[in-house]
Amino acid sequence: MMYLRQRKEIKTIELSEDFPAQKENVKLENKLPTEGGTNRKFWKILSFTFGGTIALCIGLLTSVYLATLHENDLWFSNIKEVEREISFRTECGLYYSYYKQMLQAPTLTQGFRGLIYDNKTESLRTINLLQRMNIYQEVFLSILYRVLPIQKYLEPVYFYIYTLFGLQAIYVTALYVTSWLLSGTWLSGLLAALWYVTNRIDTTRVEFTIPLRENWALPFFAIQIAAITYFLRPNLQSLSERLTLLVVFISTFLFSLTWQFNQFMMLMQALVLFTLDSLDMLPAIKVTWLYGIQIASLLLVCILQFFNSMILGSLLISFNLSVLIARKFQKNLKTGTFLTRIGKLMLHVLAVFCLTLFLNNVIKKILNLKSDEHIFKFLKAKFGFGATRDFDANLYLCEEAFGLLPFNTFSRLSDTLLLYAYIFVLSITVIAAFVVAFHKLSDSGNQEPKGETGRCSIDLKPDTAYNLIHTVLFGFLALSTMRMKYLWTSHMCVFASFGLCSPDIWGWLLKSVRLHNPKGICIMRYSVPVLTLLYLCYKFWPGVMDELSELREFYDPDTVELMTWINSNTPRKAVFAGSMQLLAGVKLCTGRTLTNHPHYEDNGLRERTKAVYQIYAKRSPEDVHALLRSFGADYVILENSICYERRHRRGCRLRDLLDVANGHVMDGPGENDPDLKAADHPRFCEEIKRNPPPYSAHFTRVFQNKTFHVYKLSTNK
């Protein structure tokens, strides 16, 4: 019987054919390693050192630049303390007031107790501020200021604002590092940082809204993105992977701790991970780690915030749990033919979506959670799922910050070439992503590779894929809601600069026009960014110098006069009612008790604010007096800028929102819904100034200037 067997000689011959050359190469490597290897290592260390130094320098320069603009705009070093505090407008003043409160407390223990059992932020109610608001950063800073020996050299307000401007240095450095990691050259990091500065109007608002929560949170968010970008690199060593995961966890935790809207931003991030994982463009184990970190960070914040129910009832936790559960039951999601995988993918998306809604509704019913109702009402009305007369939803809809991104934003971004570069890079990477996704779905997970002809000629790295979907989703968010543009525009700088310096982007482009060669790629990836940098310096350097030389001064005499009068002429335990924006300043400057305030993430507070705002509606003096006294108000502040508002169009003025919510026709020419009726009483804020008997019986004017009118409420029932 004849047998066929493999000839060992052939195998030996095949292996030995190149053996002399390999042996010779080994000899050469043993002789010459050290020259090429040492030179390469030397240049790598030099590049890393030089690039890292530039990153730190440009971060610090950006911080100094923004701090200088703030000083030049307000003459902050020269104005009175009350004027400094008034400059922290709306909710900024409320947050800063807790830093001031902690510093004024006799001891840290009493300071903590004052925050946990606070009865001055909302009259007739004792609330836990550490549970309700994200103010741990103010607590931490106040402790640092008390402990460090800097009281003689630095005023508390400067310690606070310099910390925020210092975080901007970290922010810009993180953007620089992310771009560097993606492109492989620090040149792209420099371009990203310069774009961030030249597009300052659209990338940050820290110089005039210093204490805003986003100014605390976004630097940590940028660090997290940089860490995730590095974490998604293939073939990381175990130690590097663990250290990177630690950075991701710490930055995610700090981001979550410092901003109440963290859960919505991280939900977008979870959608990025879900999309890429479903298309098999990210390693599943790494995605699982990132899901787990998000959940762990939120739960830790939940504990620190005394089990804040809004965190437990967040969509993010429900979504991440749903994804992990669905993956357990759909283990063969990434196998089969193209059509089979598309069907499985659609089923997977539907299962995750339904399970998320189910879990979220169950959790909210168990916790009786209504804190985020206003957000979903706003989203429902914004995207056209029926008109609403809900006061809270309309309050958001009528604010410019929550409207669509203005068209002039694109004009400004075009002036710096950022928009053009971004569209160029985005177009190429989106095409590449579609090609890669198609090949991933076409290749059956249980079949052997088909050889070189069956493989995809384009390779989209996991870190690039992550940043691509990230910028697309946050771009849609910014286009729909202007306030969220700062999350997108800063990442635009990163993504556009990476693309201009990326060998992959230029390689794909040159290959498509049949001009692909290493020298051409090298020329393009360095010459285009350098020319862009030169253009930016030439065009915007004079403007930056003009900005730094322009000196202005804070001037708001009416508000200063009001705060001074309150401090001098009212009891320290007096309760004030008014607009939530103004009352934040009243608390900061005078320490008086408030009926309402701008931190709107509480259902009871929203109802209270609507009731207090009846001072601008068509209500009888008896009704208004009864409402205000039910909240313990002793004084009410009326603002002409609200009573006679012209900033918003008809239908969006505060008095119009109140009229519609109360079922009354709006003032002025224009249409009204047919079911709205004429009010039985004149507008309260207008009629009270005439001081007719029904009003004078309940309200006594005790202060007025061109902007404000203060009335004392009678205590008779």
XYZ file of C-alpha atoms in Angstrom, residues 16-673:
658
model
C 17.422 27.052 4.738
C 17.071 29.001 1.484
C 17.145 32.312 3.303
C 19.215 31.057 6.159
C 22.561 32.462 4.963
C 21.024 35.902 4.507
C 19.336 35.700 7.887
C 22.589 34.586 9.467
C 24.407 37.451 7.783
C 21.752 39.884 8.985
C 22.179 38.631 12.518
C 25.918 39.256 12.248
C 25.347 42.737 10.869
C 22.824 43.510 13.598
C 25.293 42.374 16.204
C 27.901 44.664 14.695
C 25.801 47.747 13.869
C 22.893 47.840 16.224
C 24.021 50.127 18.354
C 24.516 52.999 15.871
C 21.044 52.970 14.261
C 19.276 51.812 17.418
C 21.020 54.331 19.635
C 20.402 57.188 17.205
C 16.759 56.246 16.868
C 16.358 56.003 20.625
C 18.164 59.310 21.115
C 15.917 61.140 18.643
C 12.850 59.545 20.189
C 13.828 60.730 23.672
C 14.714 64.178 22.321
C 11.379 64.455 20.494
C 9.460 63.293 23.563
C 11.287 65.771 25.813
C 10.896 68.662 23.396
C 7.231 67.884 22.663
C 6.433 67.441 26.366
C 8.105 70.746 27.222
C 6.080 72.529 24.541
C 2.886 70.913 25.881
C 3.535 72.232 29.401
C 4.594 75.662 28.154
C 1.617 76.172 25.860
C -0.751 74.979 28.606
C 0.685 77.512 31.062
C 0.674 80.279 28.447
C -3.006 79.614 27.693
C -3.790 79.784 31.403
C -1.944 83.108 31.776
C -3.605 84.447 28.612
C -7.124 83.693 29.878
C -6.360 85.058 33.357
C -5.031 88.262 31.791
C -8.170 88.650 29.668
C -10.289 88.261 32.798
C -8.253 90.904 34.630
C -8.285 93.316 31.687
C -12.003 92.906 31.138
C -13.072 93.624 34.742
C -10.012 95.303 36.314
C -10.570 92.592 38.883
C -7.597 93.563 41.035
C -8.900 97.105 41.531
C -12.657 96.729 42.094
C -14.385 96.302 45.462
C -15.074 92.894 46.974
C -18.824 93.265 46.382
C -18.160 94.053 42.709
C -15.936 90.989 42.391
C -18.716 88.850 43.805
C -21.366 90.426 41.568
C -19.165 89.584 38.570
C -19.914 85.905 39.308
C -23.276 86.012 37.547
C -26.260 83.677 38.031
C -25.386 80.160 39.231
C -21.668 81.030 39.298
C -22.357 83.235 42.316
C -24.307 80.481 44.039
C -21.445 77.995 43.760
C -18.836 80.513 44.870
C -20.989 81.395 47.902
C -20.401 77.896 49.336
C -16.628 78.339 49.033
C -17.018 81.639 50.888
C -19.315 79.997 53.448
C -16.759 77.263 54.176
C -13.992 79.834 54.667
C -16.130 81.930 57.022
C -17.084 78.941 59.183
C -15.243 78.920 62.540
C -14.107 75.324 61.955
C -14.139 72.830 59.101
C -16.580 70.640 61.028
C -19.032 73.515 61.360
C -18.521 74.330 57.694
C -19.412 70.776 56.671
C -22.384 70.783 58.988
C -23.586 74.048 57.468
C -23.557 72.454 54.007
C -25.207 69.211 55.071
C -27.954 70.963 57.068
C -28.451 74.132 55.018
C -31.566 76.256 55.631
C -30.508 79.464 53.871
C -30.461 78.336 50.226
C -34.180 77.453 50.255
C -36.352 79.105 52.876
C -38.395 76.912 55.239
C -36.458 73.873 54.035
C -33.328 72.157 55.283
C -31.402 70.580 52.418
C -28.144 68.687 52.067
C -26.118 70.753 49.620
C -23.493 68.047 49.160
C -26.282 65.734 48.024
C -28.131 68.248 45.874
C -25.249 70.046 44.145
C -21.793 69.263 42.786
C -19.817 71.488 45.146
C -17.111 69.152 46.443
C -14.584 71.239 44.509
C -15.504 74.308 46.577
C -15.156 72.250 49.752
C -11.765 70.913 48.670
C -10.469 74.379 47.733
C -11.663 75.917 50.999
C -9.841 73.190 52.965
C -6.680 73.748 50.914
C -6.817 77.496 51.450
C -7.221 77.065 55.208
C -4.417 74.503 55.460
C -1.795 76.027 53.156
C 0.278 78.976 54.444
C -0.895 81.351 51.716
C -3.464 83.541 53.476
C -0.983 86.423 53.808
C -0.053 86.388 50.144
C -3.215 85.417 48.271
C -6.824 86.478 48.744
C -9.436 83.671 48.782
C -11.037 84.850 45.540
C -7.685 84.763 43.726
C -6.920 81.284 45.022
C -10.260 80.205 43.582
C -9.959 81.800 40.140
C -6.283 80.889 39.715
C -7.211 77.252 40.376
C -9.750 77.389 37.550
C -7.297 79.048 35.177
C -4.717 76.440 36.217
C -7.170 73.726 35.186
C -7.272 75.350 31.760
C -3.545 74.641 31.474
C -4.296 70.978 32.189
C -7.166 71.079 29.683
C -5.037 72.393 26.825
C -2.200 69.997 27.686
C -4.640 67.058 27.578
C -5.910 68.143 24.145
C -2.302 68.452 22.978
C -1.461 64.945 24.241
C -4.561 63.385 22.643
C -3.664 64.814 19.238
C -0.046 63.715 19.693
C -1.111 60.158 20.573
C -3.347 59.927 17.510
C -0.887 61.330 14.982
C 2.470 60.244 16.409
C 3.954 63.736 16.312
C 3.880 66.576 18.843
C 3.435 68.998 15.934
C -0.269 68.089 15.805
C -0.554 68.786 19.540
C 0.886 72.258 19.007
C -1.583 72.892 16.188
C -4.501 71.658 18.346
C -3.519 74.005 21.192
C -3.108 76.975 18.850
C -6.499 76.295 17.277
C -8.021 76.120 20.759
C -6.646 79.595 21.553
C -7.480 81.251 18.232
C -11.047 79.893 18.441
C -11.376 80.909 22.115
C -14.872 82.391 21.672
C -16.159 78.963 20.646
C -13.908 76.660 22.697
C -14.236 78.103 26.206
C -16.061 80.720 28.261
C -14.023 80.340 31.415
C -12.826 83.956 31.548
C -16.342 85.289 32.185
C -18.089 82.294 33.829
C -15.308 81.063 36.078
C -17.198 78.954 38.687
C -19.432 77.147 36.156
C -19.404 73.387 36.698
C -18.259 72.675 33.145
C -15.069 74.693 33.699
C -14.198 72.309 36.525
C -15.264 69.178 34.667
C -14.019 69.547 31.075
C -10.281 69.378 31.922
C -10.877 65.984 33.550
C -12.987 64.928 30.569
C -10.087 65.826 28.261
C -7.684 63.782 30.402
C -10.098 60.857 30.235
C -10.280 61.044 26.413
C -6.473 61.145 26.196
C -6.227 58.122 28.495
C -8.879 56.171 26.545
C -7.059 57.006 23.302
C -3.869 55.491 24.719
C -5.725 52.553 26.286
C -7.207 51.541 22.909
C -3.770 51.111 21.368
C -3.040 47.477 20.490
C -0.310 45.446 22.184
C -0.038 47.521 25.332
C 2.042 45.998 28.093
C 0.098 44.802 31.107
C 1.529 47.450 33.441
C 0.845 50.269 30.967
C -2.702 49.017 30.499
C -3.379 48.955 34.241
C -1.904 52.398 34.839
C -3.931 53.804 31.946
C -7.111 52.253 33.349
C -6.328 53.912 36.672
C -6.017 57.305 34.939
C -9.297 56.669 33.094
C -11.036 55.809 36.367
C -9.695 58.811 38.316
C -10.467 61.294 35.532
C -13.946 59.798 34.990
C -14.644 59.997 38.719
C -13.496 63.631 38.983
C -15.477 64.556 35.872
C -18.581 62.953 37.378
C -18.055 64.597 40.755
C -17.728 68.137 39.410
C -20.651 68.457 36.947
C -24.308 67.538 37.359
C -24.665 66.842 33.624
C -21.880 64.242 33.666
C -24.284 61.348 33.141
C -25.551 62.748 29.829
C -22.032 63.351 28.490
C -20.913 59.866 29.503
C -24.063 58.400 27.947
C -22.855 59.853 24.637
C -19.479 58.258 25.325
C -21.143 54.916 26.092
C -22.988 55.157 22.752
C -19.610 55.631 21.035
C -18.294 52.461 22.675
C -21.510 50.567 21.897
C -21.392 51.537 18.210
C -17.761 50.507 17.747
C -18.121 47.319 19.779
C -21.173 46.268 17.760
C -19.200 46.792 14.538
C -16.251 44.815 15.946
C -13.945 47.835 15.666
C -12.827 47.782 19.309
C -11.581 44.920 21.499
C -14.582 43.676 23.488
C -12.635 43.226 26.719
C -11.454 46.845 26.678
C -14.969 48.097 26.016
C -16.214 46.076 28.994
C -13.575 47.693 31.209
C -14.688 51.163 30.112
C -18.360 50.376 30.736
C -17.434 49.152 34.201
C -15.391 52.261 34.965
C -18.315 54.505 34.039
C -20.676 52.607 36.337
C -18.154 52.443 39.192
C -17.410 56.175 38.949
C -21.077 57.126 39.060
C -21.780 54.818 41.983
C -18.844 56.264 43.923
C -20.119 59.787 43.243
C -23.581 58.615 44.302
C -22.164 57.517 47.660
C -20.304 60.810 48.134
C -23.487 62.693 47.289
C -25.401 60.850 50.004
C -27.076 58.444 47.541
C -28.361 61.083 45.151
C -31.328 59.424 43.456
C -30.808 61.314 40.186
C -27.542 59.402 39.691
C -29.093 56.008 40.414
C -31.916 56.789 37.995
C -29.608 57.978 35.225
C -29.944 56.588 31.716
C -26.212 55.851 31.690
C -26.355 53.200 34.408
C -29.440 51.613 32.818
C -27.811 51.636 29.372
C -24.478 50.165 30.466
C -26.179 47.408 32.458
C -28.440 46.656 29.469
C -25.460 46.367 27.117
C -23.617 44.000 29.438
C -26.734 41.866 29.940
C -27.554 41.758 26.205
C -23.990 40.714 25.366
C -24.318 37.735 27.701
C -27.399 36.477 25.846
C -26.144 37.302 22.338
C -22.735 35.664 22.341
C -22.674 34.929 18.594
C -23.337 38.490 17.560
C -20.119 38.749 15.521
C -20.481 35.599 13.424
C -22.340 34.744 10.241
C -22.826 36.207 6.780
C -23.243 39.910 6.104
C -27.058 39.840 6.140
C -27.100 37.583 9.189
C -24.855 39.924 11.109
C -26.916 42.961 10.105
C -30.023 41.199 11.407
C -28.297 40.244 14.652
C -27.006 43.790 15.043
C -30.481 45.301 14.613
C -31.895 42.817 17.115
C -29.081 43.644 19.545
C -29.707 47.400 19.273
C -33.450 46.897 19.779
C -32.861 44.632 22.799
C -30.480 47.110 24.433
C -32.824 50.048 23.761
C -35.886 48.287 25.200
C -34.002 46.911 28.197
C -32.578 50.383 28.939
C -36.031 51.974 28.989
C -37.414 49.131 31.102
C -34.629 49.286 33.696
C -34.727 53.069 33.836
C -38.479 53.189 34.374
C -38.310 50.506 37.080
C -35.511 52.332 38.936
C -37.333 55.672 38.723
C -40.577 54.188 40.005
C -38.807 52.508 42.912
C -37.000 55.757 43.807
C -39.996 57.982 42.920
C -37.553 60.066 40.911
C -38.708 63.271 39.172
C -35.535 65.383 39.324
C -34.718 65.094 35.607
C -38.277 65.344 34.264
C -37.672 68.864 32.962
C -34.796 67.658 30.769
C -36.922 65.051 28.993
C -39.809 67.511 28.614
C -37.352 69.959 27.068
C -35.951 67.319 24.680
C -39.442 66.196 23.688
C -40.510 69.746 22.840
C -37.176 70.629 21.189
C -37.259 67.764 18.717
C -40.883 68.351 17.764
C -42.704 65.609 19.623
C -45.660 67.872 20.295
C -45.965 71.454 21.515
C -45.888 72.066 25.237
C -47.062 74.737 27.640
C -44.868 73.397 30.373
C -43.187 76.373 32.024
C -39.885 74.604 32.772
C -39.498 73.156 29.273
C -40.269 76.513 27.643
C -37.853 78.281 29.959
C -35.073 76.173 28.412
C -36.428 76.311 24.863
C -36.441 80.110 24.888
C -32.864 80.444 26.095
C -30.375 81.036 23.292
C -27.862 78.695 24.947
C -30.275 75.764 24.489
C -31.142 76.619 20.900
C -29.505 75.450 17.676
C -25.881 76.313 17.040
C -25.811 79.758 15.360
C -24.576 79.862 11.773
C -21.969 82.535 12.555
C -20.091 79.917 14.604
C -19.063 78.209 11.368
C -17.889 81.523 9.947
C -15.571 82.055 12.914
C -14.277 78.477 12.737
C -13.612 78.933 9.018
C -11.519 82.056 9.610
C -8.951 79.958 11.475
C -9.106 77.163 8.851
C -10.281 74.799 11.603
C -13.613 74.016 9.952
C -12.018 73.286 6.565
C -9.372 71.022 8.075
C -11.985 69.293 10.226
C -14.305 68.570 7.282
C -11.329 67.326 5.236
C -10.182 64.899 7.941
C -13.721 63.894 8.892
C -14.643 63.056 5.292
C -11.655 60.772 4.808
C -12.021 58.994 8.158
C -15.781 58.517 7.726
C -15.213 56.875 4.331
C -12.492 54.710 5.867
C -14.790 53.781 8.754
C -17.568 52.722 6.374
C -15.148 50.574 4.375
C -13.718 48.940 7.499
C -17.180 48.391 9.017
C -18.411 46.790 5.786
C -15.458 44.398 5.697
C -15.849 43.590 9.405
C -19.495 42.700 8.873
C -18.755 40.804 5.658
C -16.058 38.609 7.186
C -17.669 35.767 9.064
C -16.244 35.381 12.527
C -16.210 31.564 12.236
C -14.416 31.360 8.890
C -10.727 31.391 8.077
C -9.268 34.516 6.437
C -9.662 34.512 2.694
C -6.114 35.607 1.967
C -4.692 38.904 0.868
C -7.326 39.499 -1.804
C -10.151 39.195 0.739
C -8.648 41.517 3.274
C -9.545 45.188 3.694
C -6.832 47.465 2.298
C -7.766 50.208 4.799
C -7.087 49.815 8.478
C -8.761 52.145 10.971
C -6.992 51.997 14.314
C -9.195 51.573 17.409
C -8.092 54.898 18.921
C -8.859 56.717 15.667
C -12.231 54.980 15.361
C -13.126 55.978 18.925
C -12.263 59.643 18.387
C -14.108 59.655 15.052
C -17.432 58.478 16.507
C -16.853 60.699 19.553
C -16.508 63.822 17.424
C -19.516 62.890 15.264
C -21.898 62.296 18.200
C -20.760 65.361 20.122
C -21.017 67.322 16.888
C -24.699 66.423 16.615
C -25.139 67.401 20.265
C -23.514 70.794 19.673
C -25.547 71.455 16.521
C -28.768 70.800 18.421
C -27.828 72.631 21.658
C -25.476 75.597 21.519
C -24.424 75.331 25.182
C -22.817 71.968 24.439
C -20.608 73.310 21.656
C -17.638 73.575 24.014
C -17.510 69.782 24.200
C -17.321 69.576 20.417
C -15.175 72.523 19.335
C -12.275 71.584 21.604
C -12.331 68.060 20.171
C -12.553 69.546 16.671
C -9.133 71.098 17.315
C -7.763 67.686 18.317
C -9.317 65.765 15.441
C -8.443 68.244 12.701
C -4.827 68.631 13.853
C -4.413 64.850 14.144
C -5.655 64.367 10.588
C -3.305 66.932 9.069
C -0.341 65.225 10.771
C -1.462 61.625 10.331
C 0.521 59.353 7.988
C -2.589 57.177 7.615
C -4.800 60.033 6.396
C -2.242 61.239 3.855
C -1.446 57.647 2.885
C -5.109 56.916 2.086
C -5.440 60.181 0.173
C -2.258 59.767 -1.892
C -3.089 56.134 -2.569
C -6.493 57.169 -3.951
C -4.772 59.432 -6.524
C -1.973 56.883 -7.152
C 0.784 59.061 -5.716
C 1.478 56.941 -2.654
C 5.099 56.913 -1.481
C 6.687 57.305 1.967
C 8.518 60.512 1.072
C 5.326 62.152 -0.189
C 3.466 61.189 3.000
C 6.280 62.603 5.127
C 6.297 65.880 3.200
C 2.529 66.330 3.447
C 2.164 65.435 7.149
C 4.759 68.008 8.166
C 4.471 70.774 5.568
C 0.685 71.264 5.783
C 0.607 71.659 9.611
C 3.642 73.974 9.562
C 2.042 76.182 6.912
C -1.202 76.217 8.926
C 0.698 77.215 12.075
C 2.460 80.021 10.208
C -0.870 81.259 8.821
C -2.477 81.271 12.283
C 0.457 83.145 13.812
C 0.516 85.690 11.001
C -3.233 86.338 11.008
C -4.116 86.172 14.706
C -1.016 87.324 16.597
C -1.878 91.053 16.135
C -5.443 90.388 17.327
C -4.215 88.568 20.435
C -1.888 91.467 21.254
C -4.755 93.941 20.801
C -6.931 91.844 23.122
C -4.260 91.826 25.795
C -3.800 95.587 25.564
C -7.525 96.419 25.684
C -8.474 97.548 29.199
C -12.038 97.710 30.517
C -13.649 97.936 33.950
C -16.545 96.268 35.752
C -19.474 98.690 36.061
C -22.827 97.754 37.571
C -23.712 100.528 40.046
C -27.380 99.547 40.402
C -26.602 96.009 41.571
C -23.838 97.274 43.864
C -26.298 99.776 45.368
C -28.886 97.013 45.881
C -26.445 94.663 47.629
C -25.116 97.465 49.813
C -28.656 98.441 50.833
C -29.586 94.839 51.682
C -26.492 94.451 53.849
C -27.173 97.706 55.706
C -30.964 97.777 56.027
C -32.320 94.248 56.367
C -32.039 91.637 59.145
C -29.508 88.851 58.542
C -32.307 86.296 58.747
C -34.485 88.095 56.189
C -35.846 85.962 53.322
C -35.719 87.341 49.769
C -37.789 86.373 46.727
C -37.026 87.270 43.110
C -35.481 85.901 39.940
C -33.224 82.922 40.525
C -30.302 84.609 38.728
C -30.377 87.681 40.968
C -30.958 85.720 44.170
C -27.724 83.780 43.644
C -25.926 87.115 43.877
C -27.975 88.100 46.924
C -26.838 84.972 48.746
C -23.194 85.477 47.813
C -22.991 89.205 48.587
C -25.288 89.400 51.622
C -25.737 85.883 53.019
C -29.514 86.341 53.191
C -31.938 83.429 52.862
C -33.511 82.731 49.452
C -36.832 81.382 48.290
C -35.349 79.951 45.070
C -32.050 79.727 43.176
C -30.594 78.725 39.758
C -29.675 75.095 40.524
C -32.734 73.733 38.757
C -32.250 69.958 39.181
C -34.997 69.469 41.781
C -38.707 69.107 41.120
C -39.771 70.895 44.320
C -37.508 73.838 43.537
C -38.901 74.121 40.007
C -42.460 74.314 41.354
C -41.360 76.890 43.914
C -39.628 78.997 41.249
C -42.732 79.011 39.074
C -44.783 80.159 42.070
C -42.336 82.961 42.932
C -42.277 84.100 39.308
C -45.968 84.963 39.534
C -44.670 88.429 40.490
C -44.233 88.885 36.709
C -47.616 87.356 35.808
C -51.167 88.740 35.762
C -52.132 87.827 39.301
C -53.891 89.649 42.117
C -51.799 91.158 44.939
C -53.553 88.861 47.401
C -52.512 85.757 45.416
C -48.913 86.910 45.028
C -48.652 87.863 48.695
C -50.043 84.494 49.787
C -47.644 82.606 47.510
C -44.575 84.535 48.683
C -45.507 84.274 52.339
C -46.007 80.526 51.946
C -42.260 80.367 51.291
C -41.470 82.664 54.201
C -40.503 85.664 52.045
C -39.988 88.991 53.827
C -38.855 90.975 50.770
C -39.389 90.669 47.037
C -37.088 92.167 44.372
C -38.640 93.193 41.061
C -36.396 93.765 38.039
C -37.349 96.148 35.246
C -35.257 94.097 32.824
C -37.689 91.175 33.324
C -40.931 93.093 33.772
C -40.358 95.103 30.563
C -38.204 92.530 28.804
C -37.313 93.076 25.165
C -34.381 90.695 24.779
C -36.554 87.751 23.738
C -39.178 87.661 21.020
C -42.876 87.588 21.868
C -43.757 84.167 23.215
C -40.355 83.717 24.834
C -40.360 86.581 27.305
C -40.666 85.350 30.882
C -44.001 87.133 31.282
C -45.291 85.391 28.125
C -44.282 81.961 29.436
C -46.130 82.674 32.675
C -49.203 83.960 30.848
C -49.424 80.861 28.663
C -48.829 78.529 31.622
C -51.623 80.366 33.512
C -53.981 80.195 30.525
C -53.825 83.951 29.804
C -53.370 85.755 26.492
C -49.952 87.331 25.923
C -49.295 91.071 25.723
C -48.681 92.899 22.486
C -49.671 92.338 18.858
C -49.600 88.779 17.636
C -51.555 85.550 17.695
C -52.697 83.650 20.771
C -53.976 80.110 21.097
